[in-house]
Coordinates of C-alpha atoms and ligand atoms in Angstrom, one line a residue:
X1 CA 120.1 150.9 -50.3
X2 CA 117.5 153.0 -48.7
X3 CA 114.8 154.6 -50.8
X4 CA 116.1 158.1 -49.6
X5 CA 119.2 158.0 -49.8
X6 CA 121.4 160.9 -50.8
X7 CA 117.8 162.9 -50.3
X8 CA 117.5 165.7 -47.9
X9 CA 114.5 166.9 -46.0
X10 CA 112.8 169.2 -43.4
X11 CA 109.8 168.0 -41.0
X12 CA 108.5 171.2 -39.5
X13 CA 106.5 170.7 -36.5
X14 CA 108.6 167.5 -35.7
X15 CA 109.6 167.8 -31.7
X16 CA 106.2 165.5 -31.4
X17 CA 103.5 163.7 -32.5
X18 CA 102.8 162.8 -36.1
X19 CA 105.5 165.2 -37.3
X20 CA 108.3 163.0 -35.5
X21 CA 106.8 160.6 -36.7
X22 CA 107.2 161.5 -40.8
X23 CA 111.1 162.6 -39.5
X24 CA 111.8 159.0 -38.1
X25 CA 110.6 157.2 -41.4
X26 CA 112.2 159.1 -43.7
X27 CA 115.2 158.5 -41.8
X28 CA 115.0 154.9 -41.6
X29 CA 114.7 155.2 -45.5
X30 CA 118.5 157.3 -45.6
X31 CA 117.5 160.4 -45.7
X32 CA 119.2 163.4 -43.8
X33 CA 116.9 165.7 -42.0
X34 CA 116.0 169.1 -40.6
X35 CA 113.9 168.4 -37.3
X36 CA 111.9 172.1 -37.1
X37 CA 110.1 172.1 -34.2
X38 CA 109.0 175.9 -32.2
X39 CA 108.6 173.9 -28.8
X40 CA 105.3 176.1 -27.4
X41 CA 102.3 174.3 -26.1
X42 CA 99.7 172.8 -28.4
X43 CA 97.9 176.5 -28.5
X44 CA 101.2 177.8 -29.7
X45 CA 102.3 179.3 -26.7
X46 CA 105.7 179.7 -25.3
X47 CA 109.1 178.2 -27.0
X48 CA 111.0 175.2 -26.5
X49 CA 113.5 173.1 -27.6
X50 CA 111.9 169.9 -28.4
X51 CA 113.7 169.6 -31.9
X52 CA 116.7 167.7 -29.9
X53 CA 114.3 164.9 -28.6
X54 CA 113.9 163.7 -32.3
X55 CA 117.5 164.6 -33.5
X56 CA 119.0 162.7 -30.8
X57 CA 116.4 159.5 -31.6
X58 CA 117.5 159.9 -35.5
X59 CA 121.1 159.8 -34.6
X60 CA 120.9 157.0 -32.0
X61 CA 119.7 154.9 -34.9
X62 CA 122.4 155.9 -37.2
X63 CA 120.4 158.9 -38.8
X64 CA 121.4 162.4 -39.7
X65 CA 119.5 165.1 -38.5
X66 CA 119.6 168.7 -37.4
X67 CA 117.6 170.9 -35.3
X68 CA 115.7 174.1 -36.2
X69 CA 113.7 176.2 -33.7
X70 CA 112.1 178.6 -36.0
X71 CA 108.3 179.7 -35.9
X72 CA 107.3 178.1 -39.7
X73 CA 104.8 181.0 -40.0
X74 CA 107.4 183.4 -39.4
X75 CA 108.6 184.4 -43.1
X76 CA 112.1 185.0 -42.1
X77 CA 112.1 182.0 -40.1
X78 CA 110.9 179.6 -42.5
X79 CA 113.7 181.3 -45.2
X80 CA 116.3 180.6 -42.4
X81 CA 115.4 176.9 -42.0
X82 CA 115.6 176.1 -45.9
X83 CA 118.7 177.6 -45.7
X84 CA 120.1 175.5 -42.9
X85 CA 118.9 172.4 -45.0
X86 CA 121.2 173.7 -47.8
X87 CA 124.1 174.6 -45.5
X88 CA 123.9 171.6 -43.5
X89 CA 123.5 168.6 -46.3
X90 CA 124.2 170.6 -48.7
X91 CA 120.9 170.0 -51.2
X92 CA 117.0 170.0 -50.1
X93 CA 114.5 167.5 -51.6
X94 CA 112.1 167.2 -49.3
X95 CA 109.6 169.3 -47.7
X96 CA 107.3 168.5 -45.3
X97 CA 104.8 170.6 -43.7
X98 CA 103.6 169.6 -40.7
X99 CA 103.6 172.1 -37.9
X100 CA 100.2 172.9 -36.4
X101 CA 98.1 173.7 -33.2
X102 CA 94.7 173.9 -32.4
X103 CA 92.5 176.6 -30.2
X104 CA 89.0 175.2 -30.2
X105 CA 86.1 176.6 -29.2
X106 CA 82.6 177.4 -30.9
X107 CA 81.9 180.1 -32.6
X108 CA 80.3 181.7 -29.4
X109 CA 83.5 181.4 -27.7
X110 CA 86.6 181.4 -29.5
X111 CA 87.9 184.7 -29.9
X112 CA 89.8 187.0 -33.3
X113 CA 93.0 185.9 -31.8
X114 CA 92.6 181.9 -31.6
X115 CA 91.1 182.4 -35.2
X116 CA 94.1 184.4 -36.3
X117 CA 96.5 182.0 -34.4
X118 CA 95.6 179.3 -35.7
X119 CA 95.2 180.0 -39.5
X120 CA 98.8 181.7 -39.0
X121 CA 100.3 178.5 -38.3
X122 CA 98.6 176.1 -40.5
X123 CA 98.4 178.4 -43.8
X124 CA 101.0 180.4 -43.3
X125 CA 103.1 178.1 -41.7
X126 CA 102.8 175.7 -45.1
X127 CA 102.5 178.8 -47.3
X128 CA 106.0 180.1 -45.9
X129 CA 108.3 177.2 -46.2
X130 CA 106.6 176.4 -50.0
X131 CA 107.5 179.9 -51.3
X132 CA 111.3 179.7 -49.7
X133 CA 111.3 176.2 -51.0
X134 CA 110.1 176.9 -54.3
X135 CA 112.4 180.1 -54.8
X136 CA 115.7 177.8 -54.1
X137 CA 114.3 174.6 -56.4
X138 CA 113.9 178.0 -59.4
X139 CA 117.3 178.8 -58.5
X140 CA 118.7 175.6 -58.5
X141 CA 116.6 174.0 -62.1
X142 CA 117.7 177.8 -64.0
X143 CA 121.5 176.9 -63.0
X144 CA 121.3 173.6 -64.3
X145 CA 118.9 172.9 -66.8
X146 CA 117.1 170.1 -65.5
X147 CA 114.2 169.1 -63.8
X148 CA 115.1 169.1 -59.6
X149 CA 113.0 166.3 -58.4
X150 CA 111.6 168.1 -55.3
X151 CA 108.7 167.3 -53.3
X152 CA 106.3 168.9 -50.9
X153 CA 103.7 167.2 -48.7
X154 CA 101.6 168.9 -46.5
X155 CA 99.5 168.3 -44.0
X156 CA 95.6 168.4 -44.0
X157 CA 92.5 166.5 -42.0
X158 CA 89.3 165.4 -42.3
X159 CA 88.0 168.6 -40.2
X160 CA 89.3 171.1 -43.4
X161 CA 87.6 168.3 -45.8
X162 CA 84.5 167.9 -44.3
X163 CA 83.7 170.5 -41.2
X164 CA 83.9 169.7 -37.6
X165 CA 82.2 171.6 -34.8
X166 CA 84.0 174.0 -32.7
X167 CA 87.1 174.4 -35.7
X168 CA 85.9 177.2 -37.3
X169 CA 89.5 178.3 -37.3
X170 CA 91.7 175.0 -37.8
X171 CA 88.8 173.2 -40.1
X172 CA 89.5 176.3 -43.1
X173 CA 92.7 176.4 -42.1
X174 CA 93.1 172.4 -43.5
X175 CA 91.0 173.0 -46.1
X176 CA 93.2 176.4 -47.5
X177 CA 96.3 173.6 -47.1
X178 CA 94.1 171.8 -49.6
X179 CA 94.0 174.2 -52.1
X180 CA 97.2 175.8 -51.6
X181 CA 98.7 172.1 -52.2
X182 CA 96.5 171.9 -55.6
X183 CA 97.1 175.1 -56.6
X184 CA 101.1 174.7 -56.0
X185 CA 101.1 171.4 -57.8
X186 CA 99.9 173.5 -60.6
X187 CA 102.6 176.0 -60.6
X188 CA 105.6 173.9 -60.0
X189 CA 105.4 170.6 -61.6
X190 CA 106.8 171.8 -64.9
X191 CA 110.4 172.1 -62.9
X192 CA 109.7 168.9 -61.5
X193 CA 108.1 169.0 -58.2
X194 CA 105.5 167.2 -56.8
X195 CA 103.2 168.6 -53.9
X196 CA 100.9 166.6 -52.3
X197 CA 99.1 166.9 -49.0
X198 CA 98.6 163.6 -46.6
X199 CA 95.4 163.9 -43.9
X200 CA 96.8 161.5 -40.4
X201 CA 95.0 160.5 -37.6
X202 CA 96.9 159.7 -34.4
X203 CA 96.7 160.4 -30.4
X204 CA 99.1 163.0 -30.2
X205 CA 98.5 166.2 -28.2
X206 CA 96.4 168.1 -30.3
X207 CA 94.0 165.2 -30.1
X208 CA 94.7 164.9 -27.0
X209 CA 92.7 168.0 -26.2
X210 CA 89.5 166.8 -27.3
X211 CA 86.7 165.1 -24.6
X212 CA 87.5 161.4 -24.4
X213 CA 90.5 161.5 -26.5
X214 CA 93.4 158.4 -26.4
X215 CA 96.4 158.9 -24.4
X216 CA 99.3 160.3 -26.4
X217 CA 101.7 158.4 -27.9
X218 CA 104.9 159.4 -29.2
X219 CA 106.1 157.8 -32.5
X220 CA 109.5 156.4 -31.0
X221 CA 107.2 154.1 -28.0
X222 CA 105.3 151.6 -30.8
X223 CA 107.8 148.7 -31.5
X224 CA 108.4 149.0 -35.5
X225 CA 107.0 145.3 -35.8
X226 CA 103.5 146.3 -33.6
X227 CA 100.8 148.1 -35.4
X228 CA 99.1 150.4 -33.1
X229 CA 96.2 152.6 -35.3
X230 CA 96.5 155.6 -33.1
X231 CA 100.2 155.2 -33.7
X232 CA 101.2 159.0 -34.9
X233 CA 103.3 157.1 -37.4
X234 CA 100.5 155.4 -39.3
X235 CA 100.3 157.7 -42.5
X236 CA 104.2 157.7 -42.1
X237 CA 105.3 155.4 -44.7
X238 CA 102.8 156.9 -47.0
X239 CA 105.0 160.4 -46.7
X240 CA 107.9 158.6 -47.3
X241 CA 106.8 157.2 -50.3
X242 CA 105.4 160.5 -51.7
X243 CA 108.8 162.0 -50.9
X244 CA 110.7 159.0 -52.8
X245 CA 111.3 158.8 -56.5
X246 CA 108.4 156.3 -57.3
X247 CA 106.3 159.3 -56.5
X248 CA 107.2 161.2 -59.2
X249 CA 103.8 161.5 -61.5
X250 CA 101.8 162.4 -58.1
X251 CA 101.1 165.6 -57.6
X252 CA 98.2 167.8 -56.1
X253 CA 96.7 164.8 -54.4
X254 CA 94.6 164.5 -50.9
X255 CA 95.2 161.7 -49.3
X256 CA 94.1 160.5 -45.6
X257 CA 96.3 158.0 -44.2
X258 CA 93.8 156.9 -41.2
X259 CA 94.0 154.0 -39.2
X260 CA 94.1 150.5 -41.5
X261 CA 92.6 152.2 -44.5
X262 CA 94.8 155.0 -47.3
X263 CA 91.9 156.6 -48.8
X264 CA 92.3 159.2 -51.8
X265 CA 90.2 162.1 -51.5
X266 CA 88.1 163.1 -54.3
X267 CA 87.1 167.0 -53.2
X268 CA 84.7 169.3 -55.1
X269 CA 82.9 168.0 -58.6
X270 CA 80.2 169.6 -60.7
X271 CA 76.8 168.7 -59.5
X272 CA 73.6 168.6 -61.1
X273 CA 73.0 171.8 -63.2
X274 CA 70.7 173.8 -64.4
X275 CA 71.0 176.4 -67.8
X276 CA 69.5 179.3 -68.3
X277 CA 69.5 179.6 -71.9
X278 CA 70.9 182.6 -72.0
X279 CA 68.1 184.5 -69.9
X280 CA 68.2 186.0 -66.7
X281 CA 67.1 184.3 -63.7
X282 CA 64.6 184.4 -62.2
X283 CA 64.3 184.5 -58.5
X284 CA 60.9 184.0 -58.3
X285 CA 61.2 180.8 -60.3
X286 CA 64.7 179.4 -59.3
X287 CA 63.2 177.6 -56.3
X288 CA 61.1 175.4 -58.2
X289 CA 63.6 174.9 -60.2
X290 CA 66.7 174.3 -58.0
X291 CA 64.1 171.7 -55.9
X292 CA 63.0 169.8 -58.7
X293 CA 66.6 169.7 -61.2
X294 CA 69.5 170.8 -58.4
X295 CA 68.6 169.8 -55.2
X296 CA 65.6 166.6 -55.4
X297 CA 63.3 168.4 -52.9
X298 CA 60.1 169.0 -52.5
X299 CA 59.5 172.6 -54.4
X300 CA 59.2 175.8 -51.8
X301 CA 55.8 176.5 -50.3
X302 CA 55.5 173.0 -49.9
X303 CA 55.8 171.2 -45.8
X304 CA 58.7 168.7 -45.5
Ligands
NAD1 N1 96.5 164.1 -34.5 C1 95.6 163.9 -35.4 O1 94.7 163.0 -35.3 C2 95.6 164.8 -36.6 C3 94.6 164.6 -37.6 C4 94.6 165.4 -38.7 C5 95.7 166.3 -38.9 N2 96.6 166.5 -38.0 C6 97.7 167.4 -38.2 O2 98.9 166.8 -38.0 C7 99.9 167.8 -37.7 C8 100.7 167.4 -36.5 O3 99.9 167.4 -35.4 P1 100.1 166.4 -34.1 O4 98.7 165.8 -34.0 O5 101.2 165.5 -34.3 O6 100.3 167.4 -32.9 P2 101.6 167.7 -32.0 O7 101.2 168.8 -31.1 O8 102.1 166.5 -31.4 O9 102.6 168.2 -33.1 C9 102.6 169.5 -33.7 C10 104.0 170.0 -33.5 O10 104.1 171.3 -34.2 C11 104.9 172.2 -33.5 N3 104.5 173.6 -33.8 C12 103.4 174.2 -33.5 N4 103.5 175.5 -34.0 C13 104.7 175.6 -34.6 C14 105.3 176.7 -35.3 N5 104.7 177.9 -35.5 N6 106.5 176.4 -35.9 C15 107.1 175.2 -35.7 N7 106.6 174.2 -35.1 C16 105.4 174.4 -34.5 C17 104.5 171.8 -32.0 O11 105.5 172.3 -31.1 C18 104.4 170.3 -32.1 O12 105.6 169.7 -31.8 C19 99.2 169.1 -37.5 O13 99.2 169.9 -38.7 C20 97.8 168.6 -37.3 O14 96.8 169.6 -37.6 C21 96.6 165.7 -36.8

């Protein structure tokens, strides 16, 4: 008895890397799956069908999978592919939003359209497939009366978390997937699903763009029994359990899934603060202020 079984999910961005990665595991665990996969280059261009690569692993080791070409920021699109979910397995319980490119570059050098690009695909690529989601899981918990068990994990990384030079596009990108997941958790646990977002690290191809980077490995070349920490599988099994029932009383978590180590994120907190007794501020003061209560510095004026 797997701990998926009878579950059905989509992988979006799931022709390569981490994302056929997430499909493979959470067939090995029973479940049936929609492999969503655009096929264009790690910049996002062109079209392809790479989807079939990871539907034929998946049904070469007794899985059941499905392929979907669809461009996940596409509204339409995404509405399509949770559709085919329902018409092909007849239920959905699973979404997970994975899909992304990258078009680096300083902010010198990268250009509106690499900015828009990219943010397309991340945030609206996960914002797209959540709302179509969401809309059937309604649909289904006001015909039935009972909670519908659903999950959604997407996909973040430490660049949205904590910055990284030359992503001023896919760094707020990762960190709007953040708060879209927290935000969502909020609005849909009461009809029982979970969203949660998982930050990987693997040598895959967006990585493999980067100076010095790892040569890419696709999830199906590590042996199951050989740990490999750029394996794009690594934060796999943590998906899988997310998406299984265990999961059920987690929800608008941030969790990186990097090399040996799970670590939970713990985001923004209240710092030190300051009151102002009900008085304006004032400017001329704050700085002394914010050094010596806020910030621990030396007050203004003074040489550091
Ligand atoms: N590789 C890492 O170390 C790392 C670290 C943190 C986060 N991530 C994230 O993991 C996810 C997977 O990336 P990866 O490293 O496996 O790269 P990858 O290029 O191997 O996989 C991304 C897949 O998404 C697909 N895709 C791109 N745009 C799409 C669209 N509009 N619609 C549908 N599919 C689309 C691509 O065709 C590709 O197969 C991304 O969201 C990425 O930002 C990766």
């Amino acid at each position: 008895m797997g701990m998926l079984d009878g579950k059905v999910a989509i992988v979006t961005g799931a022709g390569h890397g981490i994302g056929r990665g997430h499909a493979l595991e959470l067939a090995k665990h029973g479940a049936k799956i929609v492999i969503n996969d655009l096929g264009g280059s790690v910049k996002g261009e062109g079209v392809g069908r790479d989807a079939d690569l990871t539907v034929e692993i998946i049904k070469a080791r007794g899985g059941e999978a499905v392929a979907n070409y669809g461009d996940v920021s596409d509204y339409e699109a995404s509405g399509q592919m949770i559709a085919q979910a329902i018409d092909a397995f007849g239920r959905l319980d699973i979404l997970v939003n994975n899909a992304g490119i990258v078009r680096d570059g300083s902010i010198f050098n990268m250009t509106p359209e690499d900015f828009d690009a990219v943010i397309k695909v991340h945030l609206r690529g996960t914002w797209a497939p959540c709302k179509h989601a969401a809309v059937h899981w309604r649909n289904v918990n006001k015909e039935t009366g009972e909670k519908v068990n659903g999950r959604i994990i997407n996909t973040v990384s430490g660049a949205g978390l904590t910055g990284n030079f030359g992503q001023t596009n896919y760094a707020p990108a990762k960190a709007a997937i953040a708060s879209l997941t927290q935000t969502l958790s909020l609005e849909l646990y009461k009809m029982g699903v979970t969203v949660n977002a998982v930050g990987p690290a693997a040598a895959t191809r967006i990585t493999g763009t980067m100076p010095n980077a790892p040569a890419v490995i696709e999830a199906d070349e590590v042996p199951e029994d050989e740990w490999n920490r750029m394996d794009p599988s690594v934060s796999s099994p943590l998906v899988a359990w997310l998406a299984s029932d265990e999961a059920d009383h987690v929800t608008g978590q941030i969790i990186r899934a990097v090399a040996e180590n799970i670590i939970l994120m713990k985001g923004w907190a209240d710092g030190p603060t300051i009151n102002n007794n009900s008085k304006r501020w004032d400017a001329t003061k704050l700085g002394q202020q914010l050094a010596t209560d806020v910030f621990f510095t030396r007050a203004p004026g003074l040489r550091y």
